[in-house]
Amino acid sequence: MPKNLKPKIIWLLIGTNDFKRQNFCSAEVVVMGIKAVVQKIRALRPSAVVVVNAIFPRGDLDGMRGKLMTRDPDTAWVQPTPIWKAIQTINDQLEEYCKSMPNTLYANYNHLFIERNTETGEDHIPRELMDDALHPTAKGYRIWGEQIVKKVKHLARNVN
């Protein structure tokens, strides 16, 4: 981070690339990496507010484009896909971590990118929000960005 850059608010969105392959990183490793980045930012800019964005939902890597839930063939129960389950675990841990850190907040807008099929109970990512089930589309970025703007405006009123 350049020494002359002194932001009052830092918005951090990292972690999804740890799920690039079938043998993705464990939740523990991903959380440790994100914590290390937050601690480095805190050390460099102790007066800044750091907002840790939840890792976005993403489709599984086995061709279930956009599906976050799947039906167990043996029990017929709907359950999260392995990647979505890991992301939820990480996000839960990040939320708790942020609560324990000064000037560190957690923001989770994942509900904006998820729809539920009322017939099957399965959650999925709508293509109009994330066409590749990973990167927001222009519409997805606009919806997410509107929430960030609201949050930053609120924070800016309270940051010196």
JSON list of C-alpha atoms in Angstrom, two decimals:
[
{"chain": "A", "resi": 1, "resn": "MET", "atom": "CA", "xyz": [0.00, 0.00, 0.00]},
{"chain": "A", "resi": 2, "resn": "PRO", "atom": "CA", "xyz": [1.58, 3.30, -1.03]},
{"chain": "A", "resi": 3, "resn": "LYS", "atom": "CA", "xyz": [2.64, 5.43, 1.94]},
{"chain": "A", "resi": 4, "resn": "ASN", "atom": "CA", "xyz": [0.83, 8.48, 0.57]},
{"chain": "A", "resi": 5, "resn": "LEU", "atom": "CA", "xyz": [-2.45, 6.55, 0.32]},
{"chain": "A", "resi": 6, "resn": "LYS", "atom": "CA", "xyz": [-4.33, 7.07, 3.58]},
{"chain": "A", "resi": 7, "resn": "PRO", "atom": "CA", "xyz": [-7.89, 5.81, 3.10]},
{"chain": "A", "resi": 8, "resn": "LYS", "atom": "CA", "xyz": [-10.39, 6.15, 5.90]},
{"chain": "A", "resi": 9, "resn": "ILE", "atom": "CA", "xyz": [-12.32, 3.08, 4.73]},
{"chain": "A", "resi": 10, "resn": "ILE", "atom": "CA", "xyz": [-10.86, -0.02, 3.08]},
{"chain": "A", "resi": 11, "resn": "TRP", "atom": "CA", "xyz": [-13.22, -2.55, 1.46]},
{"chain": "A", "resi": 12, "resn": "LEU", "atom": "CA", "xyz": [-11.75, -6.04, 1.14]},
{"chain": "A", "resi": 13, "resn": "LEU", "atom": "CA", "xyz": [-13.13, -8.82, -1.07]},
{"chain": "A", "resi": 14, "resn": "ILE", "atom": "CA", "xyz": [-10.78, -11.81, -1.27]},
{"chain": "A", "resi": 15, "resn": "GLY", "atom": "CA", "xyz": [-10.87, -15.57, -0.96]},
{"chain": "A", "resi": 16, "resn": "THR", "atom": "CA", "xyz": [-12.85, -16.92, -3.91]},
{"chain": "A", "resi": 17, "resn": "ASN", "atom": "CA", "xyz": [-9.74, -17.81, -5.92]},
{"chain": "A", "resi": 18, "resn": "ASP", "atom": "CA", "xyz": [-8.87, -20.34, -3.23]},
{"chain": "A", "resi": 19, "resn": "PHE", "atom": "CA", "xyz": [-11.64, -22.45, -4.78]},
{"chain": "A", "resi": 20, "resn": "LYS", "atom": "CA", "xyz": [-10.18, -22.67, -8.30]},
{"chain": "A", "resi": 21, "resn": "ARG", "atom": "CA", "xyz": [-9.77, -26.44, -8.49]},
{"chain": "A", "resi": 22, "resn": "GLN", "atom": "CA", "xyz": [-11.55, -29.55, -7.28]},
{"chain": "A", "resi": 23, "resn": "ASN", "atom": "CA", "xyz": [-9.03, -29.89, -4.45]},
{"chain": "A", "resi": 24, "resn": "PHE", "atom": "CA", "xyz": [-9.64, -26.42, -3.13]},
{"chain": "A", "resi": 25, "resn": "CYS", "atom": "CA", "xyz": [-8.08, -24.98, 0.02]},
{"chain": "A", "resi": 26, "resn": "SER", "atom": "CA", "xyz": [-9.58, -25.87, 3.36]},
{"chain": "A", "resi": 27, "resn": "ALA", "atom": "CA", "xyz": [-11.77, -23.35, 5.15]},
{"chain": "A", "resi": 28, "resn": "GLU", "atom": "CA", "xyz": [-9.07, -23.05, 7.81]},
{"chain": "A", "resi": 29, "resn": "VAL", "atom": "CA", "xyz": [-6.40, -22.10, 5.28]},
{"chain": "A", "resi": 30, "resn": "VAL", "atom": "CA", "xyz": [-8.63, -19.55, 3.55]},
{"chain": "A", "resi": 31, "resn": "VAL", "atom": "CA", "xyz": [-9.57, -17.91, 6.86]},
{"chain": "A", "resi": 32, "resn": "MET", "atom": "CA", "xyz": [-5.92, -17.78, 7.94]},
{"chain": "A", "resi": 33, "resn": "GLY", "atom": "CA", "xyz": [-5.00, -16.06, 4.68]},
{"chain": "A", "resi": 34, "resn": "ILE", "atom": "CA", "xyz": [-7.75, -13.47, 4.95]},
{"chain": "A", "resi": 35, "resn": "LYS", "atom": "CA", "xyz": [-6.89, -12.79, 8.60]},
{"chain": "A", "resi": 36, "resn": "ALA", "atom": "CA", "xyz": [-3.25, -12.25, 7.61]},
{"chain": "A", "resi": 37, "resn": "VAL", "atom": "CA", "xyz": [-4.27, -9.67, 4.99]},
{"chain": "A", "resi": 38, "resn": "VAL", "atom": "CA", "xyz": [-6.55, -7.87, 7.47]},
{"chain": "A", "resi": 39, "resn": "GLN", "atom": "CA", "xyz": [-3.78, -7.82, 10.09]},
{"chain": "A", "resi": 40, "resn": "LYS", "atom": "CA", "xyz": [-1.32, -6.38, 7.55]},
{"chain": "A", "resi": 41, "resn": "ILE", "atom": "CA", "xyz": [-3.83, -3.66, 6.59]},
{"chain": "A", "resi": 42, "resn": "ARG", "atom": "CA", "xyz": [-4.50, -2.94, 10.28]},
{"chain": "A", "resi": 43, "resn": "ALA", "atom": "CA", "xyz": [-0.74, -2.58, 10.87]},
{"chain": "A", "resi": 44, "resn": "LEU", "atom": "CA", "xyz": [-0.28, -0.26, 7.88]},
{"chain": "A", "resi": 45, "resn": "ARG", "atom": "CA", "xyz": [-3.44, 1.81, 8.42]},
{"chain": "A", "resi": 46, "resn": "PRO", "atom": "CA", "xyz": [-4.51, 1.40, 12.06]},
{"chain": "A", "resi": 47, "resn": "SER", "atom": "CA", "xyz": [-6.97, 4.30, 11.94]},
{"chain": "A", "resi": 48, "resn": "ALA", "atom": "CA", "xyz": [-8.80, 3.08, 8.83]},
{"chain": "A", "resi": 49, "resn": "VAL", "atom": "CA", "xyz": [-12.02, 1.14, 9.01]},
{"chain": "A", "resi": 50, "resn": "VAL", "atom": "CA", "xyz": [-11.58, -2.21, 7.27]},
{"chain": "A", "resi": 51, "resn": "VAL", "atom": "CA", "xyz": [-14.71, -3.79, 5.83]},
{"chain": "A", "resi": 52, "resn": "VAL", "atom": "CA", "xyz": [-14.34, -7.48, 5.05]},
{"chain": "A", "resi": 53, "resn": "ASN", "atom": "CA", "xyz": [-16.83, -8.49, 2.38]},
{"chain": "A", "resi": 54, "resn": "ALA", "atom": "CA", "xyz": [-18.18, -12.04, 2.62]},
{"chain": "A", "resi": 55, "resn": "ILE", "atom": "CA", "xyz": [-16.89, -14.38, -0.06]},
{"chain": "A", "resi": 56, "resn": "PHE", "atom": "CA", "xyz": [-19.53, -14.41, -2.79]},
{"chain": "A", "resi": 57, "resn": "PRO", "atom": "CA", "xyz": [-21.54, -17.49, -3.56]},
{"chain": "A", "resi": 58, "resn": "ARG", "atom": "CA", "xyz": [-20.17, -19.43, -6.50]},
{"chain": "A", "resi": 59, "resn": "GLY", "atom": "CA", "xyz": [-21.27, -22.42, -8.48]},
{"chain": "A", "resi": 60, "resn": "ASP", "atom": "CA", "xyz": [-19.63, -25.77, -7.97]},
{"chain": "A", "resi": 61, "resn": "LEU", "atom": "CA", "xyz": [-16.93, -26.93, -10.35]},
{"chain": "A", "resi": 62, "resn": "ASP", "atom": "CA", "xyz": [-18.61, -30.14, -11.49]},
{"chain": "A", "resi": 63, "resn": "GLY", "atom": "CA", "xyz": [-20.94, -28.74, -14.10]},
{"chain": "A", "resi": 64, "resn": "MET", "atom": "CA", "xyz": [-23.80, -27.74, -11.76]},
{"chain": "A", "resi": 65, "resn": "ARG", "atom": "CA", "xyz": [-23.70, -24.21, -13.12]},
{"chain": "A", "resi": 66, "resn": "GLY", "atom": "CA", "xyz": [-25.00, -21.81, -10.50]},
{"chain": "A", "resi": 67, "resn": "LYS", "atom": "CA", "xyz": [-26.37, -24.43, -8.12]},
{"chain": "A", "resi": 68, "resn": "LEU", "atom": "CA", "xyz": [-25.61, -23.87, -4.47]},
{"chain": "A", "resi": 69, "resn": "MET", "atom": "CA", "xyz": [-27.73, -26.72, -3.17]},
{"chain": "A", "resi": 70, "resn": "THR", "atom": "CA", "xyz": [-28.13, -30.28, -4.31]},
{"chain": "A", "resi": 71, "resn": "ARG", "atom": "CA", "xyz": [-30.46, -33.11, -3.44]},
{"chain": "A", "resi": 72, "resn": "ASP", "atom": "CA", "xyz": [-28.84, -36.12, -1.76]},
{"chain": "A", "resi": 73, "resn": "PRO", "atom": "CA", "xyz": [-29.85, -39.16, -3.85]},
{"chain": "A", "resi": 74, "resn": "ASP", "atom": "CA", "xyz": [-30.00, -41.46, -0.80]},
{"chain": "A", "resi": 75, "resn": "THR", "atom": "CA", "xyz": [-32.01, -39.26, 1.55]},
{"chain": "A", "resi": 76, "resn": "ALA", "atom": "CA", "xyz": [-33.61, -36.73, -0.86]},
{"chain": "A", "resi": 77, "resn": "TRP", "atom": "CA", "xyz": [-32.48, -33.99, 1.53]},
{"chain": "A", "resi": 78, "resn": "VAL", "atom": "CA", "xyz": [-31.34, -30.70, 0.05]},
{"chain": "A", "resi": 79, "resn": "GLN", "atom": "CA", "xyz": [-27.84, -29.80, 1.15]},
{"chain": "A", "resi": 80, "resn": "PRO", "atom": "CA", "xyz": [-25.19, -27.24, 0.19]},
{"chain": "A", "resi": 81, "resn": "THR", "atom": "CA", "xyz": [-22.66, -28.12, -2.49]},
{"chain": "A", "resi": 82, "resn": "PRO", "atom": "CA", "xyz": [-19.13, -28.66, -1.09]},
{"chain": "A", "resi": 83, "resn": "ILE", "atom": "CA", "xyz": [-17.88, -25.25, -2.23]},
{"chain": "A", "resi": 84, "resn": "TRP", "atom": "CA", "xyz": [-20.94, -23.39, -0.95]},
{"chain": "A", "resi": 85, "resn": "LYS", "atom": "CA", "xyz": [-20.70, -25.20, 2.39]},
{"chain": "A", "resi": 86, "resn": "ALA", "atom": "CA", "xyz": [-17.01, -24.23, 2.68]},
{"chain": "A", "resi": 87, "resn": "ILE", "atom": "CA", "xyz": [-17.76, -20.60, 1.75]},
{"chain": "A", "resi": 88, "resn": "GLN", "atom": "CA", "xyz": [-20.53, -20.43, 4.36]},
{"chain": "A", "resi": 89, "resn": "THR", "atom": "CA", "xyz": [-18.17, -21.83, 7.01]},
{"chain": "A", "resi": 90, "resn": "ILE", "atom": "CA", "xyz": [-15.50, -19.28, 6.09]},
{"chain": "A", "resi": 91, "resn": "ASN", "atom": "CA", "xyz": [-17.98, -16.41, 6.07]},
{"chain": "A", "resi": 92, "resn": "ASP", "atom": "CA", "xyz": [-19.27, -17.40, 9.52]},
{"chain": "A", "resi": 93, "resn": "GLN", "atom": "CA", "xyz": [-15.70, -17.42, 10.85]},
{"chain": "A", "resi": 94, "resn": "LEU", "atom": "CA", "xyz": [-14.89, -14.09, 9.20]},
{"chain": "A", "resi": 95, "resn": "GLU", "atom": "CA", "xyz": [-17.95, -12.50, 10.75]},
{"chain": "A", "resi": 96, "resn": "GLU", "atom": "CA", "xyz": [-16.84, -13.62, 14.23]},
{"chain": "A", "resi": 97, "resn": "TYR", "atom": "CA", "xyz": [-13.27, -12.51, 13.58]},
{"chain": "A", "resi": 98, "resn": "CYS", "atom": "CA", "xyz": [-14.37, -9.03, 12.48]},
{"chain": "A", "resi": 99, "resn": "LYS", "atom": "CA", "xyz": [-16.41, -8.64, 15.66]},
{"chain": "A", "resi": 100, "resn": "SER", "atom": "CA", "xyz": [-13.24, -9.21, 17.67]},
{"chain": "A", "resi": 101, "resn": "MET", "atom": "CA", "xyz": [-11.10, -6.69, 15.79]},
{"chain": "A", "resi": 102, "resn": "PRO", "atom": "CA", "xyz": [-11.12, -2.91, 16.31]},
{"chain": "A", "resi": 103, "resn": "ASN", "atom": "CA", "xyz": [-12.34, -0.83, 13.36]},
{"chain": "A", "resi": 104, "resn": "THR", "atom": "CA", "xyz": [-13.05, -4.00, 11.39]},
{"chain": "A", "resi": 105, "resn": "LEU", "atom": "CA", "xyz": [-16.51, -4.73, 10.03]},
{"chain": "A", "resi": 106, "resn": "TYR", "atom": "CA", "xyz": [-18.08, -7.59, 8.13]},
{"chain": "A", "resi": 107, "resn": "ALA", "atom": "CA", "xyz": [-20.43, -7.08, 5.19]},
{"chain": "A", "resi": 108, "resn": "ASN", "atom": "CA", "xyz": [-22.47, -9.91, 3.70]},
{"chain": "A", "resi": 109, "resn": "TYR", "atom": "CA", "xyz": [-24.65, -9.14, 0.69]},
{"chain": "A", "resi": 110, "resn": "ASN", "atom": "CA", "xyz": [-24.75, -12.70, -0.62]},
{"chain": "A", "resi": 111, "resn": "HIS", "atom": "CA", "xyz": [-28.53, -12.80, -0.39]},
{"chain": "A", "resi": 112, "resn": "LEU", "atom": "CA", "xyz": [-28.57, -10.40, -3.33]},
{"chain": "A", "resi": 113, "resn": "PHE", "atom": "CA", "xyz": [-27.05, -13.09, -5.56]},
{"chain": "A", "resi": 114, "resn": "ILE", "atom": "CA", "xyz": [-29.15, -16.08, -4.44]},
{"chain": "A", "resi": 115, "resn": "GLU", "atom": "CA", "xyz": [-32.60, -17.26, -5.45]},
{"chain": "A", "resi": 116, "resn": "ARG", "atom": "CA", "xyz": [-34.47, -20.23, -4.06]},
{"chain": "A", "resi": 117, "resn": "ASN", "atom": "CA", "xyz": [-36.45, -22.62, -6.21]},
{"chain": "A", "resi": 118, "resn": "THR", "atom": "CA", "xyz": [-39.67, -22.88, -4.20]},
{"chain": "A", "resi": 119, "resn": "GLU", "atom": "CA", "xyz": [-40.51, -26.26, -5.69]},
{"chain": "A", "resi": 120, "resn": "THR", "atom": "CA", "xyz": [-37.21, -28.01, -4.90]},
{"chain": "A", "resi": 121, "resn": "GLY", "atom": "CA", "xyz": [-35.89, -25.87, -2.03]},
{"chain": "A", "resi": 122, "resn": "GLU", "atom": "CA", "xyz": [-32.59, -25.55, -3.89]},
{"chain": "A", "resi": 123, "resn": "ASP", "atom": "CA", "xyz": [-30.70, -22.27, -3.94]},
{"chain": "A", "resi": 124, "resn": "HIS", "atom": "CA", "xyz": [-29.01, -21.09, -7.12]},
{"chain": "A", "resi": 125, "resn": "ILE", "atom": "CA", "xyz": [-27.25, -18.07, -8.57]},
{"chain": "A", "resi": 126, "resn": "PRO", "atom": "CA", "xyz": [-29.36, -16.37, -11.25]},
{"chain": "A", "resi": 127, "resn": "ARG", "atom": "CA", "xyz": [-27.48, -16.02, -14.55]},
{"chain": "A", "resi": 128, "resn": "GLU", "atom": "CA", "xyz": [-28.52, -12.38, -14.88]},
{"chain": "A", "resi": 129, "resn": "LEU", "atom": "CA", "xyz": [-26.51, -11.63, -11.71]},
{"chain": "A", "resi": 130, "resn": "MET", "atom": "CA", "xyz": [-23.53, -13.97, -12.23]},
{"chain": "A", "resi": 131, "resn": "ASP", "atom": "CA", "xyz": [-23.54, -15.43, -15.71]},
{"chain": "A", "resi": 132, "resn": "ASP", "atom": "CA", "xyz": [-20.60, -17.74, -14.98]},
{"chain": "A", "resi": 133, "resn": "ALA", "atom": "CA", "xyz": [-21.74, -18.44, -11.38]},
{"chain": "A", "resi": 134, "resn": "LEU", "atom": "CA", "xyz": [-18.61, -16.64, -10.17]},
{"chain": "A", "resi": 135, "resn": "HIS", "atom": "CA", "xyz": [-18.28, -13.05, -11.41]},
{"chain": "A", "resi": 136, "resn": "PRO", "atom": "CA", "xyz": [-21.11, -10.55, -11.05]},
{"chain": "A", "resi": 137, "resn": "THR", "atom": "CA", "xyz": [-22.61, -9.24, -14.26]},
{"chain": "A", "resi": 138, "resn": "ALA", "atom": "CA", "xyz": [-23.10, -5.50, -14.75]},
{"chain": "A", "resi": 139, "resn": "LYS", "atom": "CA", "xyz": [-26.49, -5.87, -13.04]},
{"chain": "A", "resi": 140, "resn": "GLY", "atom": "CA", "xyz": [-24.93, -7.85, -10.19]},
{"chain": "A", "resi": 141, "resn": "TYR", "atom": "CA", "xyz": [-22.21, -5.26, -9.68]},
{"chain": "A", "resi": 142, "resn": "ARG", "atom": "CA", "xyz": [-24.80, -2.46, -9.73]},
{"chain": "A", "resi": 143, "resn": "ILE", "atom": "CA", "xyz": [-26.95, -4.16, -7.06]},
{"chain": "A", "resi": 144, "resn": "TRP", "atom": "CA", "xyz": [-23.92, -4.95, -4.89]},
{"chain": "A", "resi": 145, "resn": "GLY", "atom": "CA", "xyz": [-22.41, -1.51, -5.49]},
{"chain": "A", "resi": 146, "resn": "GLU", "atom": "CA", "xyz": [-25.59, 0.22, -4.32]},
{"chain": "A", "resi": 147, "resn": "GLN", "atom": "CA", "xyz": [-25.25, -1.57, -0.99]},
{"chain": "A", "resi": 148, "resn": "ILE", "atom": "CA", "xyz": [-21.59, -0.65, -0.69]},
{"chain": "A", "resi": 149, "resn": "VAL", "atom": "CA", "xyz": [-22.38, 3.01, -1.36]},
{"chain": "A", "resi": 150, "resn": "LYS", "atom": "CA", "xyz": [-25.02, 3.01, 1.40]},
{"chain": "A", "resi": 151, "resn": "LYS", "atom": "CA", "xyz": [-22.60, 1.38, 3.85]},
{"chain": "A", "resi": 152, "resn": "VAL", "atom": "CA", "xyz": [-19.69, 3.68, 2.97]},
{"chain": "A", "resi": 153, "resn": "LYS", "atom": "CA", "xyz": [-21.87, 6.80, 3.27]},
{"chain": "A", "resi": 154, "resn": "HIS", "atom": "CA", "xyz": [-23.00, 5.61, 6.71]},
{"chain": "A", "resi": 155, "resn": "LEU", "atom": "CA", "xyz": [-19.42, 4.86, 7.78]},
{"chain": "A", "resi": 156, "resn": "ALA", "atom": "CA", "xyz": [-18.08, 8.14, 6.38]},
{"chain": "A", "resi": 157, "resn": "ARG", "atom": "CA", "xyz": [-20.37, 10.10, 8.68]},
{"chain": "A", "resi": 158, "resn": "ASN", "atom": "CA", "xyz": [-18.73, 8.40, 11.66]},
{"chain": "A", "resi": 159, "resn": "VAL", "atom": "CA", "xyz": [-15.07, 8.27, 10.53]},
{"chain": "A", "resi": 160, "resn": "ASN", "atom": "CA", "xyz": [-12.71, 11.15, 11.30]}
]
